[in-house]
Coordinates of C-alpha atoms in Angstrom, one line a residue:
M1 CA 0.0 -0.1 -0.5
N2 CA 1.4 3.5 -1.1
K3 CA 2.0 6.3 1.2
P4 CA -0.4 8.7 0.8
D5 CA 1.3 12.6 -0.2
I6 CA 0.4 15.2 2.7
T7 CA 0.5 18.2 0.4
P8 CA -1.1 21.3 0.6
A9 CA -4.2 20.3 -1.1
F10 CA -4.5 17.0 1.0
T11 CA -4.3 18.9 4.1
A12 CA -6.8 21.5 3.0
Q13 CA -9.0 18.4 2.8
V14 CA -8.8 17.5 5.5
E15 CA -8.9 21.1 7.6
A16 CA -12.5 21.5 5.4
I17 CA -13.4 18.1 7.3
M18 CA -12.1 18.7 11.1
R19 CA -13.7 22.5 10.4
H20 CA -16.4 21.1 9.7
A21 CA -17.0 18.8 12.4
S22 CA -16.1 22.0 15.2
Q23 CA -19.1 24.2 13.4
T24 CA -21.2 21.0 13.0
A25 CA -21.4 19.1 16.5
I26 CA -18.9 21.1 19.0
V27 CA -19.0 24.9 19.1
P28 CA -23.0 24.9 19.3
R29 CA -22.6 22.4 22.1
Y30 CA -20.2 25.0 23.8
R31 CA -21.8 26.0 27.4
T32 CA -25.2 24.5 25.8
L33 CA -25.1 21.2 27.3
A34 CA -28.5 20.0 28.2
E35 CA -28.4 17.3 31.3
G36 CA -27.5 13.9 30.5
Q37 CA -25.5 15.1 27.7
I38 CA -22.4 15.1 29.6
I39 CA -21.8 11.0 31.1
S40 CA -18.4 9.6 33.6
K41 CA -16.6 7.3 31.4
A42 CA -14.3 7.1 34.3
A43 CA -13.1 8.5 36.8
D44 CA -12.3 12.5 36.2
D45 CA -13.3 11.8 32.9
V46 CA -16.1 12.7 30.6
V47 CA -17.5 12.2 27.0
T48 CA -20.2 14.4 25.8
I49 CA -22.5 14.5 22.8
A50 CA -20.3 16.4 21.2
D51 CA -17.7 13.8 21.5
T52 CA -19.4 11.1 19.7
E53 CA -21.1 13.2 17.2
S54 CA -18.0 14.5 16.0
E55 CA -16.3 11.0 15.8
T56 CA -19.5 10.1 13.6
L57 CA -18.6 12.7 11.2
L58 CA -14.8 12.3 11.3
S59 CA -15.2 9.2 11.3
G60 CA -17.1 9.1 7.7
M61 CA -15.3 12.1 5.9
L62 CA -11.6 11.0 6.9
A63 CA -12.8 7.8 5.8
D64 CA -14.4 8.7 2.4
L65 CA -11.0 10.9 1.9
L66 CA -8.6 7.7 2.4
P67 CA -10.8 4.4 2.2
E68 CA -7.3 2.1 2.3
A69 CA -7.1 3.4 5.5
Q70 CA -7.7 2.3 8.7
V71 CA -10.0 4.6 11.5
V72 CA -9.0 5.1 15.2
G73 CA -11.5 6.7 17.6
E74 CA -11.2 7.4 20.3
E75 CA -14.7 6.6 21.8
A76 CA -14.7 3.9 19.1
T77 CA -11.8 2.7 21.1
F78 CA -13.2 3.4 24.3
A79 CA -16.1 1.4 23.2
D80 CA -14.1 -1.8 22.2
A81 CA -10.4 -2.1 23.2
A82 CA -10.3 -4.5 20.4
V83 CA -10.0 -1.6 18.1
F84 CA -6.2 -0.6 19.2
E85 CA -5.1 -3.4 16.7
R86 CA -6.0 -1.4 13.7
L87 CA -2.7 1.1 14.7
R88 CA -0.9 -2.0 13.8
D89 CA -2.0 -2.4 10.4
G90 CA -0.2 0.1 7.8
L91 CA -2.9 3.4 7.1
C92 CA -4.8 4.4 9.9
W93 CA -6.2 7.7 10.6
I94 CA -5.9 8.8 14.7
I95 CA -8.9 10.3 16.0
D96 CA -9.7 12.5 18.8
P97 CA -12.8 14.2 18.3
L98 CA -13.1 16.1 21.0
D99 CA -9.4 16.5 22.7
G100 CA -10.1 18.6 26.5
T101 CA -13.4 17.3 26.9
N102 CA -13.4 18.4 30.6
N103 CA -12.9 22.2 29.7
F104 CA -15.5 21.6 27.5
A105 CA -18.1 20.1 29.6
A106 CA -17.2 22.8 32.0
G107 CA -18.0 25.5 29.5
K108 CA -14.2 26.9 29.4
P109 CA -11.4 26.8 26.9
P110 CA -9.6 25.5 25.4
F111 CA -10.8 22.5 23.4
G112 CA -9.5 21.3 20.3
V113 CA -9.7 18.5 17.3
L114 CA -7.1 16.1 16.6
V115 CA -6.5 14.2 13.7
A116 CA -3.1 12.0 12.9
L117 CA -2.2 9.3 9.8
A118 CA -0.2 7.0 10.6
D119 CA 1.7 4.8 8.3
S120 CA 3.3 1.3 10.2
G121 CA 3.1 2.7 13.6
Q122 CA 4.8 6.3 13.0
A123 CA 2.7 9.5 12.3
I124 CA 3.2 10.9 8.8
G125 CA 0.7 13.7 8.9
G126 CA -0.7 15.6 11.4
W127 CA -3.8 18.2 12.3
I128 CA -4.5 20.2 15.3
L129 CA -7.8 22.7 15.1
D130 CA -8.4 25.1 18.3
C131 CA -12.0 24.9 18.0
L132 CA -12.7 28.4 19.7
T133 CA -9.7 30.8 17.6
G134 CA -10.0 28.6 14.4
R135 CA -6.0 28.4 14.6
F136 CA -4.8 25.7 12.7
C137 CA -2.1 23.5 12.7
H138 CA -0.5 21.0 10.8
A139 CA 2.8 18.8 10.0
A140 CA 3.9 16.3 7.7
R141 CA 6.8 13.6 8.1
G142 CA 10.1 15.4 6.6
G143 CA 7.9 19.1 5.4
G144 CA 7.7 20.9 8.4
A145 CA 5.7 22.3 10.9
F146 CA 2.7 25.0 9.8
I147 CA -0.1 27.5 12.1
D148 CA -2.4 29.0 9.6
G149 CA 0.3 28.1 6.6
E150 CA 3.1 30.0 8.0
R151 CA 6.0 27.3 8.8
M152 CA 6.9 27.5 12.3
T153 CA 10.3 27.3 14.1
A154 CA 10.1 25.9 17.7
A155 CA 11.2 28.8 20.6
A156 CA 11.8 28.3 24.2
S157 CA 10.4 31.0 26.2
G158 CA 13.5 32.8 27.3
E159 CA 12.2 32.4 30.9
Q160 CA 15.1 31.6 33.5
P161 CA 14.1 29.2 35.1
P162 CA 12.3 27.9 31.5
V163 CA 9.0 26.9 32.3
V164 CA 7.8 22.9 33.2
A165 CA 4.2 22.5 32.2
L166 CA 3.3 19.5 34.2
S167 CA 0.7 17.9 36.3
T168 CA 1.7 16.3 39.9
V169 CA -2.3 14.8 39.5
Y170 CA -1.6 11.7 37.8
L171 CA 1.6 10.7 40.0
E172 CA 1.8 8.3 42.8
P173 CA 2.7 10.2 46.1
V174 CA 6.6 8.4 46.3
E175 CA 6.7 9.7 42.6
R176 CA 5.1 13.0 43.3
A177 CA 7.3 14.0 46.2
L178 CA 10.6 13.5 44.3
V179 CA 9.6 15.3 41.2
L180 CA 8.7 18.5 44.0
E181 CA 12.1 17.6 45.3
H182 CA 14.2 17.0 42.7
I183 CA 12.6 18.6 39.5
A184 CA 10.5 21.4 40.4
P185 CA 13.3 23.5 42.0
H186 CA 14.7 23.5 38.4
Y187 CA 12.3 25.4 36.6
R188 CA 9.0 27.3 37.1
M189 CA 6.0 24.8 37.0
V190 CA 2.6 26.1 35.3
D191 CA -0.1 23.3 35.2
I192 CA -1.4 21.5 32.7
P193 CA -3.9 23.1 30.1
R194 CA -5.6 19.1 30.0
C195 CA -5.8 19.5 26.2
A196 CA -3.3 18.2 24.0
A197 CA -4.4 20.3 21.5
E198 CA -3.3 23.8 23.4
Q199 CA 0.0 22.2 24.7
Y200 CA 1.6 21.6 21.6
P201 CA 1.2 24.5 20.2
R202 CA 2.5 26.2 23.4
L203 CA 5.8 24.6 23.1
V204 CA 6.3 25.8 19.3
L205 CA 5.3 29.1 20.3
G206 CA 7.9 29.8 23.1
T207 CA 4.8 29.6 25.8
N208 CA 6.3 26.6 27.5
D209 CA 9.4 25.5 27.4
V210 CA 8.8 21.5 29.1
S211 CA 6.2 19.5 29.5
V212 CA 6.4 15.7 31.2
F213 CA 3.4 13.5 29.7
N214 CA 2.4 10.5 31.7
R215 CA -0.8 8.9 29.5
T216 CA 0.3 8.8 26.1
L217 CA -2.2 8.0 24.3
P218 CA -2.5 8.0 20.8
W219 CA -5.1 10.3 19.6
D220 CA -3.7 12.6 22.4
H221 CA -0.8 12.3 20.9
A222 CA 0.4 11.5 17.7
A223 CA -0.3 14.9 15.9
G224 CA 1.1 16.9 18.2
V225 CA 4.4 14.8 18.6
L226 CA 5.1 14.8 14.8
F227 CA 4.3 18.4 14.8
L228 CA 6.8 19.6 17.8
N229 CA 8.8 17.4 16.0
E230 CA 9.0 19.0 12.7
A231 CA 9.4 22.5 14.3
G232 CA 12.9 21.7 15.7
G233 CA 11.8 20.6 19.1
R234 CA 11.5 17.5 21.0
A235 CA 9.1 15.0 21.4
A236 CA 10.1 11.6 22.1
R237 CA 9.8 8.8 25.4
P238 CA 11.9 9.9 28.5
D239 CA 14.9 7.2 27.3
G240 CA 15.1 8.6 24.0
S241 CA 13.0 6.2 22.0
A242 CA 10.7 7.8 19.3
Y243 CA 7.1 7.8 20.3
R244 CA 5.2 5.2 18.4
V245 CA 1.5 4.9 18.0
D246 CA 1.0 1.4 17.7
E247 CA 2.6 0.9 21.7
W248 CA -0.1 2.3 23.0
E249 CA 0.1 0.6 26.4
R250 CA 3.6 2.7 27.1
R251 CA 3.7 5.2 29.6
G252 CA 5.5 8.5 29.9
M253 CA 6.9 11.2 27.3
I254 CA 8.7 14.7 27.4
G255 CA 8.1 17.6 24.8
A256 CA 10.6 20.3 24.6
A257 CA 10.8 23.4 22.6
T258 CA 15.0 22.5 22.4
P259 CA 16.7 19.4 21.7
A260 CA 18.7 21.2 24.6
L261 CA 16.0 21.7 27.2
W262 CA 14.7 18.1 26.4
D263 CA 17.9 16.9 27.3
D264 CA 18.5 19.2 30.6
L265 CA 14.9 17.9 32.0
A266 CA 15.4 13.7 31.1
E267 CA 18.7 13.8 32.1
R268 CA 16.8 15.1 35.8
L269 CA 14.4 12.5 35.4
A270 CA 16.7 9.9 34.6
N271 CA 18.7 11.1 38.0
L272 CA 15.9 11.0 40.2
P273 CA 16.7 8.4 43.4
G274 CA 15.4 4.9 42.8
S275 CA 15.6 5.1 38.8

């Protein structure tokens, strides 16, 4: 099976599909969700009618655009974990129909739509839409990273100490104590936006210097990792290995605006007591 060329025309088609889903299923329901349209699906995790309708639209339209690609959507996978196996099967669309659902359900930004196209476990195209501002980020493997058509080069914030976006909420108590004692003093810590569609652009735009991710599910990270790496930053596993969408059970990743910032944080994490 031949890989599709991630041309500007192809990206324009993906963008149109994402904007249609946003404008049809998501934005009209912002701050208007009715009782029963927000459902708890796990501890501190919800799904809304906007998620499910957006995924239905995206899945159908992306499948029409590239029929030879499998489709892996967040909500379809939640309903049937066997859908994960499609990530091993050559070409595959990966869809987060509403990234930042908790923010959306609470009536606050940020939230967005994430789409990636992977081949044999590696993302070859990634697209990120901010539903409220309309900001559109995209990247193609070997083809650079762009925001609203402008080619981007990732930039550090220039702050000293550097800015790290890190949530300790998802850490075990021992891990949390180690991070606060050995990592926090070397950075200015800010909370995560709980939205990968916002976090990865922040690393490129000089808002945050580094970020640590615990869960690395493909719909949250496939597009963003490609976008950051193509912009000249670095996103990789803490041991330096590349992120692959078909390794969905692995945890842990570092994203950084520059390779030097990545190296510094990776070394500090590697040297934590007990590591």
